[in-house]
């Protein structure tokens, strides 16, 4: 993955906590302009998605003959609503199968890098060894590498082992591509943990392994959760890696399926909208329920300056 | 169902196996005499991560650079021919030009839109602010493919005389315009700009979160002092607030820049690179999957890599500075 995500900082949320005192400045006419401007932006940021959702539940004939906004005049006319689009997309168009594949791809591709990165981050933070700084600087440099650089040789390697088009190929690829960010985030978080705790564990005779497993992992939960959500959304939403290493067909994931449908169904909007919504539902749920962790993963050091 | 069970088993085996590997190695190292244990153990902890990154990232990157000097079968050394050929093709230069447009418009657009929301929402009550920000932030969860489908529908076109089911054409014809096939219209690169809108729409939430947090960290005293000195709100924003959040602006800009440099999905789904909208990320996939030209595809990614190197150096520098102040 390639982002210049800054290290984790303490709580910064999308939602700011209420301010203790003072309140916010208010100025008459300015407030109205501000509200109108924000309303326009909120509409632009929500209406396209609402249009998609509405259309996915409408009868095919009404979809092609009237704009989705016409439901506003008669939302309770139930003859226009149908679940048929979803039914067709999930079965006839293979989205149901793709949905399952996406789960099969995403879960291991999220869990494996976390496990591997957590061990590495521990060593980078709490152990002294020759080469430590060099290794870490290389990882920092790799954060922004375009992952396309790895595709052609990886296809050859995977081809020789015979795993192109199978799930292990994407698991390995995603685990590797997500590794630099995982190690970087976790190490920066562990760096901020109180050193005394580790020292006292050492004095008590705990081995590194025990310290890691019993102390550091539980203390690092926020960072682990932040990275897990990040990677989960990344892998689920990824088209590039899935297209190259799994491709279309029996093992295709939702993004690959949707991109094929866009090409083949063209303007069957009742189906395309339903298919698009199927691809979006899981990340939406994950995102909405775990947003605070995700934001912690995004924000931080940059804010501190 | 069978698939789901298989996947579950794979997860358990993968994670369990991975953990067991660490356990066994750790156990073995602990048998070693004290000094050796301390020397070797760190490498057991970082080893798997380093192996992953080396086999699947570093080695392939080097090999790609090597392959870019070979023909498409990877057999005959052709020197710079792949690069020379590509840079001599008008279609490739066109893709490069589009990429430059994307790099200029998208990061700037994202930062500006993010700043506008962050600054304006700050004026609302806390509840209002949170509500507005949640709406702007939500598209962060949507994939490029999903967002492209959403916007393809907004840009949908029906011939004159039929009902316009695409929102943009509905609004456009409502105000008296003739229906336009937006995605195919490359006058002044209009269609490329419409595709950039999708990217800005997706990434604004990210910019907003970082910038909003930075703005809230600006000490109120500095703003109050300027206000007492009679500065206007606009002056305060540009001369007091902006300088204090500048490092965040740069972080956001660079992050979006990197993402934009490799942009592929949106073009792949919306146009497949036709109608003058191609970019190098999509060209790479075309060369690799459609034509199977490994040499040329390699040369394209090497160009991408070269474009990223300055950012890489910047990243490492930033990191070093951060470490020095820890």
Coordinates of C-alpha atoms in Angstrom, one line a residue:
Chain A
X1 CA 0.0 0.0 0.0
X2 CA 1.2 3.4 -0.7
X3 CA 0.2 6.2 1.4
X4 CA 2.2 8.8 3.4
X5 CA 0.0 8.0 6.4
X6 CA 1.5 9.7 9.4
X7 CA 2.0 7.8 12.6
X8 CA -0.8 7.2 14.9
X9 CA -1.6 10.0 17.3
X10 CA -3.8 10.0 20.3
X11 CA -7.6 10.4 19.7
X12 CA -8.5 12.6 16.8
X13 CA -11.9 11.8 15.6
X14 CA -14.1 12.8 12.7
X15 CA -16.4 13.9 15.4
X16 CA -14.8 16.4 17.6
X17 CA -15.8 16.3 21.3
X18 CA -17.9 19.2 22.5
X19 CA -15.7 22.2 23.4
X20 CA -15.3 22.9 27.0
X21 CA -16.0 26.6 26.9
X22 CA -16.1 29.7 24.8
X23 CA -18.2 28.2 22.0
X24 CA -17.8 29.1 18.4
X25 CA -17.9 32.5 16.8
X26 CA -21.2 33.4 15.2
X27 CA -21.8 36.2 12.7
X28 CA -25.3 36.9 11.2
X29 CA -25.2 37.0 7.4
X30 CA -22.0 35.0 7.3
X31 CA -23.7 32.1 9.0
X32 CA -26.3 31.9 6.3
X33 CA -23.7 31.8 3.5
X34 CA -21.8 29.2 5.4
X35 CA -24.8 27.0 5.9
X36 CA -25.9 27.3 2.2
X37 CA -22.3 26.4 1.0
X38 CA -22.2 23.4 3.3
X39 CA -25.6 22.3 2.3
X40 CA -24.6 22.3 -1.3
X41 CA -21.5 20.3 -0.6
X42 CA -23.3 17.8 1.5
X43 CA -25.8 17.3 -1.3
X44 CA -23.1 16.8 -3.9
X45 CA -21.4 14.3 -1.6
X46 CA -24.6 12.3 -0.9
X47 CA -27.0 12.6 -3.8
X48 CA -25.1 10.4 -6.3
X49 CA -25.0 7.6 -3.8
X50 CA -28.7 8.0 -3.0
X51 CA -29.5 7.9 -6.7
X52 CA -27.7 4.6 -7.0
X53 CA -29.5 3.1 -4.0
X54 CA -32.9 4.3 -5.2
X55 CA -32.4 3.0 -8.7
X56 CA -31.3 -0.4 -7.5
X57 CA -34.7 -1.0 -6.1
X58 CA -36.8 0.2 -9.0
X59 CA -38.5 -1.8 -11.8
X60 CA -36.4 -2.0 -15.0
X61 CA -38.9 -0.3 -17.2
X62 CA -39.3 2.7 -14.9
X63 CA -35.6 3.0 -14.5
X64 CA -35.0 3.5 -18.2
X65 CA -38.0 5.8 -18.7
X66 CA -37.7 8.2 -15.8
X67 CA -35.1 9.7 -13.6
X68 CA -34.7 8.2 -10.2
X69 CA -35.7 11.5 -8.5
X70 CA -39.2 11.0 -9.9
X71 CA -39.9 8.6 -7.0
X72 CA -40.0 11.7 -4.8
X73 CA -43.4 12.5 -6.1
X74 CA -44.8 9.0 -5.4
X75 CA -42.6 7.1 -3.0
X76 CA -45.5 5.0 -1.8
X77 CA -46.4 3.6 -5.2
X78 CA -45.2 0.1 -4.6
X79 CA -45.6 -1.1 -8.1
X80 CA -42.3 0.7 -9.0
X81 CA -40.3 -1.1 -6.3
X82 CA -38.7 -4.5 -6.7
X83 CA -36.0 -6.8 -5.3
X84 CA -35.7 -8.5 -8.6
X85 CA -32.6 -6.5 -9.6
X86 CA -30.7 -7.8 -6.6
X87 CA -31.9 -11.3 -7.2
X88 CA -30.6 -11.3 -10.8
X89 CA -27.3 -9.6 -10.0
X90 CA -26.5 -12.0 -7.2
X91 CA -27.4 -15.2 -9.1
X92 CA -27.4 -14.7 -12.9
X93 CA -24.6 -12.2 -12.9
X94 CA -22.4 -14.0 -10.4
X95 CA -22.2 -11.3 -7.8
X96 CA -23.2 -13.7 -5.0
X97 CA -20.3 -15.9 -5.8
X98 CA -18.0 -12.9 -6.1
X99 CA -19.2 -11.6 -2.8
X100 CA -18.1 -14.9 -1.1
X101 CA -14.8 -14.7 -3.0
X102 CA -14.2 -11.2 -1.7
X103 CA -14.6 -12.4 1.9
X104 CA -12.2 -15.3 1.2
X105 CA -9.7 -12.9 -0.2
X106 CA -10.0 -10.1 2.3
X107 CA -9.9 -11.8 5.7
X108 CA -6.6 -13.6 5.3
X109 CA -5.1 -10.7 3.4
X110 CA -5.9 -8.6 6.5
X111 CA -4.9 -11.0 9.2
X112 CA -1.6 -12.3 7.8
X113 CA 0.2 -8.9 7.5
X114 CA -0.9 -7.9 11.0
X115 CA 0.6 -11.0 12.6
X116 CA 3.9 -10.7 10.7
X117 CA 4.1 -6.9 11.1
X118 CA 3.4 -6.9 14.8
X119 CA 6.4 -9.2 15.5
X120 CA 8.6 -7.0 13.3
X121 CA 7.3 -3.8 14.8
X122 CA 8.1 -5.1 18.3
X123 CA 11.7 -5.9 17.3
X124 CA 12.1 -2.5 15.7
X125 CA 10.9 -0.8 18.8
X126 CA 12.2 -2.8 21.7
X127 CA 15.3 -4.7 20.5
X128 CA 18.7 -3.5 19.5
X129 CA 20.5 -5.1 16.7
X130 CA 22.8 -4.3 13.9
X131 CA 21.0 -3.1 10.7
X132 CA 17.9 -2.1 12.5
X133 CA 17.8 1.5 11.3
X134 CA 18.8 0.5 7.8
X135 CA 16.0 -2.0 7.5
X136 CA 13.5 0.5 8.8
X137 CA 14.5 3.3 6.5
X138 CA 14.1 0.9 3.6
X139 CA 10.6 0.1 4.8
X140 CA 9.8 3.8 5.1
X141 CA 11.0 4.3 1.5
X142 CA 8.9 1.4 0.3
X143 CA 5.7 3.1 1.7
X144 CA 5.2 5.0 -1.5
X145 CA 6.5 2.5 -4.1
X146 CA 3.8 2.0 -6.8
X147 CA 2.9 -1.7 -6.4
X148 CA 2.7 -2.1 -10.1
X149 CA 6.5 -2.5 -10.1
X150 CA 6.1 -5.9 -8.6
X151 CA 3.4 -7.4 -10.9
X152 CA 5.3 -8.8 -13.9
X153 CA 8.0 -10.8 -11.9
X154 CA 5.4 -11.9 -9.4
X155 CA 3.2 -13.2 -12.1
X156 CA 6.2 -15.2 -13.3
X157 CA 7.0 -16.5 -9.9
X158 CA 3.3 -17.4 -9.1
X159 CA 3.1 -18.9 -12.6
X160 CA 6.0 -21.3 -11.8
X161 CA 4.4 -22.4 -8.5
X162 CA 1.1 -22.7 -10.3
X163 CA -1.0 -20.4 -8.1
X164 CA -1.9 -17.6 -10.5
X165 CA -5.7 -17.3 -10.4
X166 CA -6.0 -18.9 -6.9
X167 CA -6.5 -17.2 -3.6
X168 CA -3.1 -17.8 -2.1
X169 CA -1.6 -15.6 -4.9
X170 CA -3.7 -12.6 -3.8
X171 CA -3.2 -13.3 -0.1
X172 CA 0.6 -13.2 -0.5
X173 CA 0.5 -10.2 -2.8
X174 CA -1.7 -8.2 -0.5
X175 CA 0.2 -9.2 2.6
X176 CA 3.5 -8.0 1.1
X177 CA 2.0 -4.8 -0.4
X178 CA 0.5 -3.9 3.0
X179 CA 3.5 -4.8 5.0
X180 CA 5.5 -1.6 4.9
X181 CA 2.6 0.5 6.2
X182 CA 1.7 -2.1 8.8
X183 CA 5.2 -2.2 10.3
X184 CA 5.4 1.6 10.1
X185 CA 2.1 2.3 11.8
X186 CA 2.6 -0.4 14.5
X187 CA 6.2 0.6 15.3
X188 CA 5.3 4.2 15.6
X189 CA 2.5 3.3 18.0
X190 CA 4.7 1.0 20.1
X191 CA 7.3 3.7 20.3
X192 CA 4.8 5.8 22.3
X193 CA 4.1 3.0 24.8
X194 CA 5.6 3.6 28.3
X195 CA 9.1 2.1 28.3
X196 CA 9.0 1.4 32.1
X197 CA 6.4 -1.4 31.6
X198 CA 8.7 -3.3 29.2
X199 CA 11.7 -2.7 31.5
X200 CA 9.8 -4.0 34.5
X201 CA 8.7 -7.1 32.6
X202 CA 12.3 -7.7 31.7
X203 CA 13.3 -7.4 35.3
X204 CA 10.7 -9.9 36.2
X205 CA 12.3 -12.3 33.9
X206 CA 9.8 -12.3 31.1
X207 CA 11.1 -13.3 27.7
X208 CA 10.6 -11.1 24.7
X209 CA 8.0 -13.5 23.4
X210 CA 6.0 -13.3 26.6
X211 CA 6.4 -9.5 26.8
X212 CA 5.3 -9.2 23.2
X213 CA 2.3 -11.5 23.5
X214 CA 1.1 -10.6 27.0
X215 CA 1.9 -6.9 27.2
X216 CA 2.5 -5.2 23.9
X217 CA -0.2 -6.8 21.8
X218 CA -3.0 -5.9 24.2
X219 CA -1.6 -2.4 24.7
X220 CA -1.4 -1.9 20.9
X221 CA -5.1 -2.8 20.2
X222 CA -6.0 0.7 18.9
X223 CA -3.2 0.6 16.4
X224 CA -3.9 -3.0 15.4
X225 CA -7.6 -2.2 14.9
X226 CA -6.7 1.0 12.9
X227 CA -4.5 -1.0 10.6
X228 CA -6.9 -3.9 10.3
X229 CA -9.7 -1.6 9.1
X230 CA -7.4 0.2 6.7
X231 CA -6.2 -3.0 5.1
X232 CA -9.6 -4.5 5.1
X233 CA -11.1 -1.6 3.2
X234 CA -8.1 -1.5 0.9
X235 CA -8.2 -5.1 -0.1
X236 CA -12.0 -5.3 -0.4
X237 CA -12.0 -2.2 -2.6
X238 CA -9.0 -3.2 -4.6
X239 CA -9.4 -3.8 -8.3
X240 CA -5.8 -3.8 -9.6
X241 CA -4.3 -6.7 -7.6
X242 CA -7.4 -8.8 -7.9
X243 CA -7.6 -8.3 -11.6
X244 CA -4.0 -9.3 -12.2
X245 CA -3.6 -12.2 -9.8
X246 CA -7.2 -13.6 -9.8
X247 CA -8.7 -12.2 -12.9
X248 CA -12.3 -12.6 -14.0
X249 CA -13.9 -16.0 -13.7
X250 CA -14.8 -18.5 -11.0
X251 CA -12.6 -16.8 -8.4
X252 CA -13.3 -13.2 -9.2
X253 CA -14.0 -10.7 -6.5
X254 CA -16.8 -8.1 -6.4
X255 CA -14.8 -5.3 -7.9
X256 CA -13.7 -7.4 -10.8
X257 CA -17.3 -8.6 -11.3
X258 CA -18.6 -5.1 -11.2
X259 CA -16.1 -3.7 -13.7
X260 CA -16.9 -6.5 -16.1
X261 CA -20.7 -5.8 -15.7
X262 CA -20.1 -2.2 -16.5
X263 CA -18.6 -3.3 -19.8
X264 CA -21.2 -5.9 -20.7
X265 CA -24.4 -4.4 -19.3
X266 CA -23.7 -0.9 -20.5
X267 CA -26.9 0.9 -19.6
X268 CA -28.9 -1.7 -17.8
X269 CA -28.9 0.7 -14.9
X270 CA -31.3 -1.3 -12.7
X271 CA -28.7 -4.1 -12.6
X272 CA -25.5 -2.0 -12.5
X273 CA -26.8 0.0 -9.6
X274 CA -27.8 -3.1 -7.6
X275 CA -24.4 -4.7 -8.4
X276 CA -22.5 -1.6 -7.3
X277 CA -24.5 -1.5 -4.0
X278 CA -23.6 -5.1 -3.3
X279 CA -19.9 -4.2 -3.6
X280 CA -20.3 -1.3 -1.3
X281 CA -22.4 -2.7 1.6
X282 CA -19.6 -4.5 3.5
X283 CA -17.1 -1.6 3.5
X284 CA -19.8 0.8 4.4
X285 CA -20.8 -1.3 7.5
X286 CA -17.2 -1.8 8.6
X287 CA -16.5 1.9 8.0
X288 CA -19.5 3.2 9.9
X289 CA -19.2 0.9 12.8
X290 CA -15.4 1.3 13.3
X291 CA -14.9 4.8 12.0
X292 CA -13.1 6.1 15.1
X293 CA -10.4 3.6 14.8
X294 CA -10.0 4.3 11.1
X295 CA -9.7 8.0 11.7
X296 CA -7.0 7.4 14.2
X297 CA -5.1 5.5 11.6
X298 CA -5.3 8.4 9.2
X299 CA -4.6 11.3 11.5
X300 CA -1.7 12.3 13.5
X301 CA 2.0 13.1 13.5
X302 CA 1.3 15.6 10.7
X303 CA -1.1 17.3 13.0
X304 CA 1.4 17.6 15.7
X305 CA 3.8 19.2 13.2
Chain B
X1 CA -20.5 -22.9 1.4
X2 CA -17.7 -25.2 0.7
X3 CA -15.7 -22.2 -0.3
X4 CA -16.4 -20.4 2.9
X5 CA -15.3 -23.4 4.9
X6 CA -12.1 -23.7 2.9
X7 CA -11.4 -20.1 3.4
X8 CA -11.9 -20.4 7.1
X9 CA -9.6 -23.3 7.2
X10 CA -7.0 -21.4 5.2
X11 CA -7.2 -18.5 7.6
X12 CA -6.8 -20.8 10.6
X13 CA -4.0 -22.7 9.0
X14 CA -2.3 -19.5 7.8
X15 CA -2.5 -17.7 11.0
X16 CA -2.0 -20.7 13.2
X17 CA 0.9 -21.9 11.1
X18 CA 2.5 -18.4 11.1
X19 CA 2.2 -18.2 14.8
X20 CA 3.5 -21.7 15.3
X21 CA 6.5 -20.8 13.2
X22 CA 7.4 -17.9 15.5
X23 CA 6.9 -20.1 18.5
X24 CA 9.2 -22.9 17.2
X25 CA 11.9 -20.5 16.1
X26 CA 11.6 -18.7 19.4
X27 CA 11.9 -21.9 21.3
X28 CA 14.9 -23.0 19.3
X29 CA 16.7 -19.6 19.8
X30 CA 16.0 -19.8 23.5
X31 CA 18.0 -23.0 23.7
X32 CA 21.1 -21.1 22.5
X33 CA 23.6 -19.8 25.0
X34 CA 22.7 -16.4 26.3
X35 CA 24.7 -14.1 24.1
X36 CA 23.7 -15.9 20.9
X37 CA 20.1 -15.8 21.9
X38 CA 20.1 -12.0 22.1
X39 CA 21.9 -11.7 18.9
X40 CA 19.7 -13.9 16.8
X41 CA 16.3 -13.3 18.3
X42 CA 15.6 -9.9 16.7
X43 CA 16.1 -11.4 13.3
X44 CA 13.5 -14.0 14.1
X45 CA 11.1 -11.3 14.9
X46 CA 11.7 -9.1 11.9
X47 CA 12.7 -12.0 9.6
X48 CA 9.3 -12.9 8.1
X49 CA 8.4 -9.3 7.5
X50 CA 11.7 -8.7 5.7
X51 CA 11.4 -11.9 3.7
X52 CA 7.9 -10.9 2.6
X53 CA 8.9 -7.5 1.5
X54 CA 12.1 -8.7 -0.2
X55 CA 10.5 -11.6 -2.2
X56 CA 7.3 -9.8 -3.1
X57 CA 8.3 -6.2 -3.4
X58 CA 12.0 -5.4 -3.6
X59 CA 13.2 -8.3 -5.8
X60 CA 10.3 -7.9 -8.3
X61 CA 10.9 -4.2 -8.5
X62 CA 14.6 -4.7 -9.4
X63 CA 13.6 -7.5 -11.8
X64 CA 11.0 -5.2 -13.5
X65 CA 13.7 -2.6 -14.0
X66 CA 15.9 -5.3 -15.6
X67 CA 13.0 -6.5 -17.8
X68 CA 12.3 -3.0 -19.1
X69 CA 15.5 -3.3 -21.2
X70 CA 14.4 -6.6 -22.8
X71 CA 11.9 -7.4 -25.6
X72 CA 8.3 -8.4 -24.8
X73 CA 9.2 -12.1 -24.3
X74 CA 12.0 -11.1 -21.9
X75 CA 14.6 -12.9 -24.0
X76 CA 16.5 -10.4 -26.2
X77 CA 18.2 -7.3 -24.8
X78 CA 16.9 -4.2 -26.5
X79 CA 18.6 -1.4 -24.5
X80 CA 16.4 1.7 -24.3
X81 CA 14.2 0.6 -27.2
X82 CA 11.0 0.2 -25.0
X83 CA 11.4 3.7 -23.6
X84 CA 12.2 5.2 -26.9
X85 CA 9.3 3.5 -28.6
X86 CA 6.8 4.5 -25.9
X87 CA 8.0 8.1 -25.7
X88 CA 7.7 8.3 -29.5
X89 CA 4.0 7.2 -29.5
X90 CA 1.5 10.0 -29.5
X91 CA -1.0 7.8 -27.6
X92 CA 1.5 7.3 -24.8
X93 CA 2.4 11.0 -24.7
X94 CA -1.3 11.8 -24.6
X95 CA -1.6 9.5 -21.6
X96 CA 1.4 11.2 -19.9
X97 CA -0.2 14.6 -20.6
X98 CA -3.5 13.4 -19.0
X99 CA -1.5 12.1 -16.0
X100 CA 0.1 15.5 -15.5
X101 CA -3.4 17.1 -15.6
X102 CA -4.6 14.7 -13.0
X103 CA -1.6 15.4 -10.8
X104 CA -2.2 19.2 -11.1
X105 CA -6.0 19.2 -10.6
X106 CA -6.8 16.3 -8.2
X107 CA -4.4 17.0 -5.2
X108 CA -5.2 20.7 -5.4
X109 CA -8.9 20.1 -5.7
X110 CA -8.9 17.6 -2.8
X111 CA -7.0 20.0 -0.5
X112 CA -9.2 23.0 -1.4
X113 CA -12.5 21.1 -1.0
X114 CA -11.2 19.5 2.3
X115 CA -10.2 23.0 3.6
X116 CA -13.5 24.5 2.7
X117 CA -15.5 21.9 4.6
X118 CA -13.1 21.9 7.5
X119 CA -13.2 25.7 7.8
X120 CA -16.9 26.2 7.2
X121 CA -18.1 23.3 9.3
X122 CA -16.0 24.7 12.2
X123 CA -18.5 27.6 12.3
X124 CA -21.4 25.3 13.0
X125 CA -22.5 23.9 16.3
X126 CA -20.6 20.8 17.3
X127 CA -23.5 18.6 16.3
X128 CA -24.0 20.2 13.0
X129 CA -20.3 20.0 12.3
X130 CA -20.1 16.3 13.0
X131 CA -23.1 15.6 10.8
X132 CA -21.7 17.5 7.9
X133 CA -18.3 15.9 8.2
X134 CA -19.8 12.4 8.4
X135 CA -21.5 12.9 5.0
X136 CA -18.4 14.2 3.4
X137 CA -16.3 11.4 4.9
X138 CA -18.5 8.5 3.9
X139 CA -17.3 8.1 0.3
X140 CA -13.9 7.0 1.8
X141 CA -15.5 3.6 2.2
X142 CA -16.4 3.3 -1.4
X143 CA -14.1 1.6 -3.9
X144 CA -12.9 3.4 -7.1
X145 CA -15.0 0.9 -9.1
X146 CA -18.1 1.5 -7.0
X147 CA -17.7 5.3 -7.2
X148 CA -17.1 5.1 -10.9
X149 CA -20.4 3.3 -11.3
X150 CA -22.1 5.9 -9.2
X151 CA -20.8 8.7 -11.3
X152 CA -21.2 6.9 -14.6
X153 CA -24.9 7.0 -13.7
X154 CA -24.8 10.7 -12.9
X155 CA -23.2 11.3 -16.3
X156 CA -25.5 9.0 -18.2
X157 CA -26.7 10.1 -21.5
X158 CA -29.9 9.5 -23.5
X159 CA -30.5 10.8 -27.0
X160 CA -32.6 13.9 -27.3
X161 CA -36.3 13.3 -27.0
X162 CA -35.9 10.5 -24.4
X163 CA -36.1 11.1 -20.7
X164 CA -32.7 11.9 -19.3
X165 CA -32.0 9.5 -16.4
X166 CA -28.6 10.8 -15.6
X167 CA -28.7 13.6 -13.1
X168 CA -26.2 15.9 -14.9
X169 CA -28.0 15.7 -18.2
X170 CA -31.4 16.2 -16.4
X171 CA -30.1 19.4 -14.8
X172 CA -28.4 20.5 -18.0
X173 CA -31.5 20.0 -20.1
X174 CA -33.7 21.6 -17.5
X175 CA -31.8 24.8 -17.9
X176 CA -32.2 24.5 -21.7
X177 CA -29.1 22.7 -22.8
X178 CA -29.0 19.8 -25.3
X179 CA -28.2 16.4 -23.8
X180 CA -24.4 15.8 -23.8
X181 CA -22.6 12.5 -23.9
X182 CA -20.3 13.7 -21.1
X183 CA -17.9 10.8 -20.8
X184 CA -17.2 10.8 -24.6
X185 CA -16.8 14.5 -24.9
X186 CA -13.1 15.4 -25.0
X187 CA -13.4 19.0 -26.0
X188 CA -10.9 20.8 -23.7
X189 CA -10.5 17.4 -22.0
X190 CA -13.9 17.9 -20.4
X191 CA -14.3 14.1 -19.9
X192 CA -11.0 13.8 -18.1
X193 CA -12.0 16.6 -15.8
X194 CA -15.3 14.8 -15.1
X195 CA -13.4 11.7 -14.2
X196 CA -11.1 13.7 -11.9
X197 CA -14.3 14.9 -10.1
X198 CA -14.8 11.3 -9.0
X199 CA -11.4 11.1 -7.4
X200 CA -11.8 14.5 -5.6
X201 CA -15.2 13.3 -4.4
X202 CA -13.7 10.2 -2.9
X203 CA -10.7 11.8 -1.3
X204 CA -12.1 15.0 0.1
X205 CA -13.1 13.3 3.4
X206 CA -9.5 12.3 4.0
X207 CA -8.2 15.8 3.5
X208 CA -11.0 17.2 5.6
X209 CA -10.3 15.0 8.6
X210 CA -6.6 15.8 8.7
X211 CA -7.0 19.5 8.0
X212 CA -9.9 20.0 10.4
X213 CA -7.8 18.4 13.2
X214 CA -4.9 20.8 12.3
X215 CA -7.2 23.8 12.3
X216 CA -8.5 23.0 15.7
X217 CA -4.9 22.7 17.0
X218 CA -4.2 26.3 16.0
X219 CA -3.9 28.2 19.3
X220 CA -6.9 30.5 19.7
X221 CA -4.7 33.3 21.1
X222 CA -3.0 33.8 17.7
X223 CA -6.4 34.2 16.0
X224 CA -7.8 36.4 18.8
X225 CA -4.7 38.7 18.6
X226 CA -5.1 39.1 14.9
X227 CA -8.8 39.9 15.4
X228 CA -8.0 42.6 18.0
X229 CA -5.5 44.1 15.5
X230 CA -8.4 44.5 13.1
X231 CA -7.6 41.8 10.6
X232 CA -10.5 40.5 8.6
X233 CA -11.6 36.9 8.8
X234 CA -10.1 36.3 5.3
X235 CA -6.8 37.8 6.3
X236 CA -6.8 35.8 9.5
X237 CA -7.3 32.6 7.6
X238 CA -4.6 33.2 5.0
X239 CA -2.0 34.9 7.2
X240 CA -2.6 33.3 10.6
X241 CA -4.2 29.9 10.2
X242 CA -2.8 28.7 6.9
X243 CA 0.9 29.1 7.9
X244 CA 0.2 27.1 11.0
X245 CA -1.4 24.1 9.2
X246 CA 1.0 24.2 6.3
X247 CA 2.7 20.9 7.2
X248 CA -0.6 19.1 7.2
X249 CA -1.5 20.6 3.9
X250 CA 1.7 19.2 2.4
X251 CA 1.1 15.8 3.9
X252 CA -2.4 15.6 2.4
X253 CA -1.2 16.9 -0.9
X254 CA 1.7 14.4 -1.2
X255 CA -0.6 11.5 -0.1
X256 CA -3.2 12.3 -2.8
X257 CA -0.4 13.0 -5.3
X258 CA 1.0 9.5 -4.9
X259 CA -2.5 8.0 -5.2
X260 CA -3.2 10.1 -8.3
X261 CA 0.0 9.2 -10.0
X262 CA -1.0 5.5 -10.1
X263 CA -4.7 6.2 -10.9
X264 CA -6.1 3.3 -12.9
X265 CA -9.5 2.0 -11.7
X266 CA -11.6 5.1 -12.6
X267 CA -10.3 5.2 -16.2
X268 CA -10.5 1.4 -16.6
X269 CA -14.2 1.4 -15.6
X270 CA -15.4 4.7 -17.1
X271 CA -13.7 4.7 -20.5
X272 CA -11.1 2.0 -20.7
X273 CA -8.8 4.7 -21.8
X274 CA -10.8 5.7 -24.9
X275 CA -12.0 9.2 -25.8
X276 CA -8.6 10.7 -25.0
X277 CA -8.8 9.9 -21.3
X278 CA -6.0 7.3 -21.0
X279 CA -3.4 7.6 -18.2
X280 CA -0.2 5.6 -17.7
X281 CA -1.6 3.5 -14.9
X282 CA -4.3 2.2 -17.3
X283 CA -1.8 2.0 -20.2
X284 CA 0.3 -0.3 -18.1
X285 CA -2.6 -2.7 -17.6
X286 CA -3.5 -2.5 -21.3
X287 CA 0.1 -3.4 -22.3
X288 CA 0.3 -6.2 -19.7
X289 CA -3.1 -7.9 -19.9
X290 CA -4.4 -7.1 -23.4
X291 CA -1.2 -7.3 -25.4
X292 CA 1.1 -9.3 -23.1
X293 CA 4.0 -7.0 -23.8
X294 CA 6.1 -7.4 -20.7
X295 CA 9.0 -5.3 -21.8
X296 CA 6.9 -2.2 -22.6
X297 CA 4.8 -2.7 -19.5
X298 CA 7.9 -2.8 -17.4
X299 CA 9.3 0.4 -19.0
X300 CA 6.0 2.1 -18.0
X301 CA 6.2 1.2 -14.4
X302 CA 9.8 2.1 -14.2
X303 CA 8.8 5.6 -15.3
X304 CA 6.2 5.6 -12.5
X305 CA 8.9 4.5 -10.1
X306 CA 11.2 7.3 -11.2
X307 CA 8.4 9.8 -10.7
X308 CA 8.0 8.5 -7.1
X309 CA 11.6 8.7 -6.1
X310 CA 11.6 12.4 -5.0
X311 CA 8.6 11.6 -2.8
X312 CA 10.5 8.6 -1.4
X313 CA 13.5 10.8 -0.5
X314 CA 11.1 13.4 1.0
X315 CA 9.5 10.7 3.1
X316 CA 12.7 9.3 4.5
X317 CA 13.9 12.8 5.3
X318 CA 10.7 13.6 7.1
X319 CA 11.0 10.4 9.0
X320 CA 14.6 11.1 10.1
X321 CA 13.6 14.6 11.3
X322 CA 10.7 13.1 13.3
X323 CA 13.0 10.5 14.9
X324 CA 15.5 13.2 15.8
X325 CA 12.9 15.1 17.7
X326 CA 11.5 12.1 19.5

